[in-house]
Tab-separated table of C-alpha atoms in Angstrom:
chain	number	residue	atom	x	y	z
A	13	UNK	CA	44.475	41.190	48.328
A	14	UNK	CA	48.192	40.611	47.767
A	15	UNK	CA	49.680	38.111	45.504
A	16	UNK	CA	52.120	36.277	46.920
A	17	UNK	CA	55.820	35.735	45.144
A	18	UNK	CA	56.596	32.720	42.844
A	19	UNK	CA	59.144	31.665	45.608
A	20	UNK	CA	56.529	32.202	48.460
A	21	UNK	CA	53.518	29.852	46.681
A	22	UNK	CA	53.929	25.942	47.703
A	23	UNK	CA	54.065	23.202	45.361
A	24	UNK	CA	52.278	19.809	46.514
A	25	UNK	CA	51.745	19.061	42.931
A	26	UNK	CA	55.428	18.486	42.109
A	27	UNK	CA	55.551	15.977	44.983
A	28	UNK	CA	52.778	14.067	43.509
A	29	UNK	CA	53.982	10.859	41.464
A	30	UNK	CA	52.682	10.464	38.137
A	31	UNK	CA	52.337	7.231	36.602
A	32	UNK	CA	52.575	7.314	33.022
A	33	UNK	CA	50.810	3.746	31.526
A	34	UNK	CA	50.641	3.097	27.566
A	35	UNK	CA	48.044	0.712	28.619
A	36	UNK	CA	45.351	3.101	29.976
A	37	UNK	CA	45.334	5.042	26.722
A	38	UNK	CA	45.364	1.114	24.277
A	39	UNK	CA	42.537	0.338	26.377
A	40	UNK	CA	40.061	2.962	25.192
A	41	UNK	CA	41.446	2.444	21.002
A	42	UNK	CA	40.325	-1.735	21.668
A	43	UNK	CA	37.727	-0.966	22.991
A	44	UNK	CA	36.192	1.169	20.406
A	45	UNK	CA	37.643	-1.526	18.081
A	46	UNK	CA	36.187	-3.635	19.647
A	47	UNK	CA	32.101	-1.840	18.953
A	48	UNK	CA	33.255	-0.984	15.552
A	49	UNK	CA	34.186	-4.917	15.308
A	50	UNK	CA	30.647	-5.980	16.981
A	51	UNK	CA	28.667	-3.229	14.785
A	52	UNK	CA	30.189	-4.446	11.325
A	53	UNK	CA	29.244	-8.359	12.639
A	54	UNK	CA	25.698	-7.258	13.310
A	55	UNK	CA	25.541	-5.619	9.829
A	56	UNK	CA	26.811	-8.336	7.833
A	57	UNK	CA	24.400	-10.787	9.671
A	58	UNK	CA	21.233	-8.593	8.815
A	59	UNK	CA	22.231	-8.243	5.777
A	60	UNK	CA	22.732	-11.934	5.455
A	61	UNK	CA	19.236	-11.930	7.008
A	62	UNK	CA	17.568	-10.195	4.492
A	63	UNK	CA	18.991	-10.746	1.805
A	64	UNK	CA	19.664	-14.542	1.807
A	65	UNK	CA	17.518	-15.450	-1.353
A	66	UNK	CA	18.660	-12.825	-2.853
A	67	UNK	CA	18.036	-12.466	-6.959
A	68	UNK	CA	16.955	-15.993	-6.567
A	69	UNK	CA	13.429	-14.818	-5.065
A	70	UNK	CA	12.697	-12.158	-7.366
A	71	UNK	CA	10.149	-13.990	-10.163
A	72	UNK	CA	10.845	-14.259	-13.989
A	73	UNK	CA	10.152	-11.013	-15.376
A	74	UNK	CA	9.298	-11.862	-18.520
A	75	UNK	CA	5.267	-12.324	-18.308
A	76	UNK	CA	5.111	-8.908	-16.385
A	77	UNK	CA	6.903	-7.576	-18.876
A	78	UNK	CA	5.120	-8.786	-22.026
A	79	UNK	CA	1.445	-7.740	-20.154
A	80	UNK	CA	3.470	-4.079	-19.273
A	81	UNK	CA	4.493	-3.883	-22.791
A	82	UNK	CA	0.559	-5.163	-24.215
A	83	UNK	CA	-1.082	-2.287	-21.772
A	84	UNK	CA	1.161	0.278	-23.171
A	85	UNK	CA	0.215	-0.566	-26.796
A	86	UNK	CA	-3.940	-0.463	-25.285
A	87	UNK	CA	-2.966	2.818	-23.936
A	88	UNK	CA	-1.503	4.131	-27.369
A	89	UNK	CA	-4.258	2.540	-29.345
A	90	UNK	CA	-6.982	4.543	-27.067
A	91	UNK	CA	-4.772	7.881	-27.134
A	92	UNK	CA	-5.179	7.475	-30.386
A	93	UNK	CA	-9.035	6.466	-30.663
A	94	UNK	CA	-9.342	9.507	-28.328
A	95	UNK	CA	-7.987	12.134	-30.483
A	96	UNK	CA	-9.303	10.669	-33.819
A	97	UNK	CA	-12.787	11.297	-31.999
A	98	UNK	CA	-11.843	14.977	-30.733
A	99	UNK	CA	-11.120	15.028	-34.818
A	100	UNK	CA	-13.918	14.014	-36.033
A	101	UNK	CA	-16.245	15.713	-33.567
A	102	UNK	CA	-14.503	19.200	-34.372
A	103	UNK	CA	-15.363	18.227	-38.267
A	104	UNK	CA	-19.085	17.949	-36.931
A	105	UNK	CA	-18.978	20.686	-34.664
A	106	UNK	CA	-17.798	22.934	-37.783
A	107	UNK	CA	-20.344	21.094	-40.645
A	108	UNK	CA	-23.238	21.997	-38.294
A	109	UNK	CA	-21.840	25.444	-37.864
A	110	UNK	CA	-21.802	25.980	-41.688
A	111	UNK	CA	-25.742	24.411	-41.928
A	112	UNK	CA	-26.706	26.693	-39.113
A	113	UNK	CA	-25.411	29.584	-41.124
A	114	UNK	CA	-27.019	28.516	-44.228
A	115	UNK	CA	-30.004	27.639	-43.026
A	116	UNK	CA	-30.297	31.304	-41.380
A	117	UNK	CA	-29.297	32.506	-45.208
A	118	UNK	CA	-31.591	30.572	-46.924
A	119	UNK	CA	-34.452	31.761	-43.727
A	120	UNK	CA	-33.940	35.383	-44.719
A	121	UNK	CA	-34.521	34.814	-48.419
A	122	UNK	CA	-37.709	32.607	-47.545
A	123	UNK	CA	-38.933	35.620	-45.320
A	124	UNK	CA	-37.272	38.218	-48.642
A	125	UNK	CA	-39.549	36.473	-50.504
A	126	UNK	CA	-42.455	35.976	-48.881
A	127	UNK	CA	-42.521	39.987	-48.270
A	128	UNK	CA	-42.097	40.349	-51.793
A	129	UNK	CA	-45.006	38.545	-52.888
A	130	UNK	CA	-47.592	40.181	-50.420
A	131	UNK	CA	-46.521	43.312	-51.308
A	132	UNK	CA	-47.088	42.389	-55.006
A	133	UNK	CA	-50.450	41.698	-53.917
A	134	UNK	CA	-50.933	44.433	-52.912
């Protein structure tokens, strides 16, 4: 296959008129102005939507806050409760340690004496 010379190859497409229009290429910015325009309407009337009562619906929070602020103190008060009793039931948990450990003491001198006393018999 040959390729033919620069001078040889036609042009049709320099015969062709173009039109050049400013208008063609406005059209497309206004109309994406124009969406951007409609999208930023529907946004402000949601949010006029939902949020028309605004801070004016919320309730006074000044009862919530007093019964948040009374549970807190009831949860301190039991934290506390709670490890007083771990306290005191470590205490216990020790005291009957040291009776089980004397009873055993004073067990083997019952049983040292008892031995010593049949074998005085004896």
């Amino acid at each position: 296959m040959s390729i033919p010379s620069a001078r040889a190859t036609p042009n049709p497409l320099t015969r062709i008129r173009l039109v050049l229009s400013p208008g063609a290429a406005r059209r497309g910015w206004v109309g994406w102005g124009a969406v951007v325009a409609a999208a930023l309407l529907a946004g402000a009337a949601a949010g006029r939507f939902f949020w028309s009562d605004g801070p004016a619906a919320l309730p006074d929070p000044g009862p919530a806050l007093q019964q948040l602020k009374t549970l807190q103190h009831a949860l301190e008060q039991s934290r506390l409760q709670l490890r007083a009793s771990d306290a005191r039931s470590h205490e216990l948990e020790r005291q009957i340690d040291a009776f089980n450990q004397r009873l055993r003491e004073c067990q083997e001198e019952l049983t040292f004496f008892r031995n010593a006393r049949e074998h005085a018999k004896r």
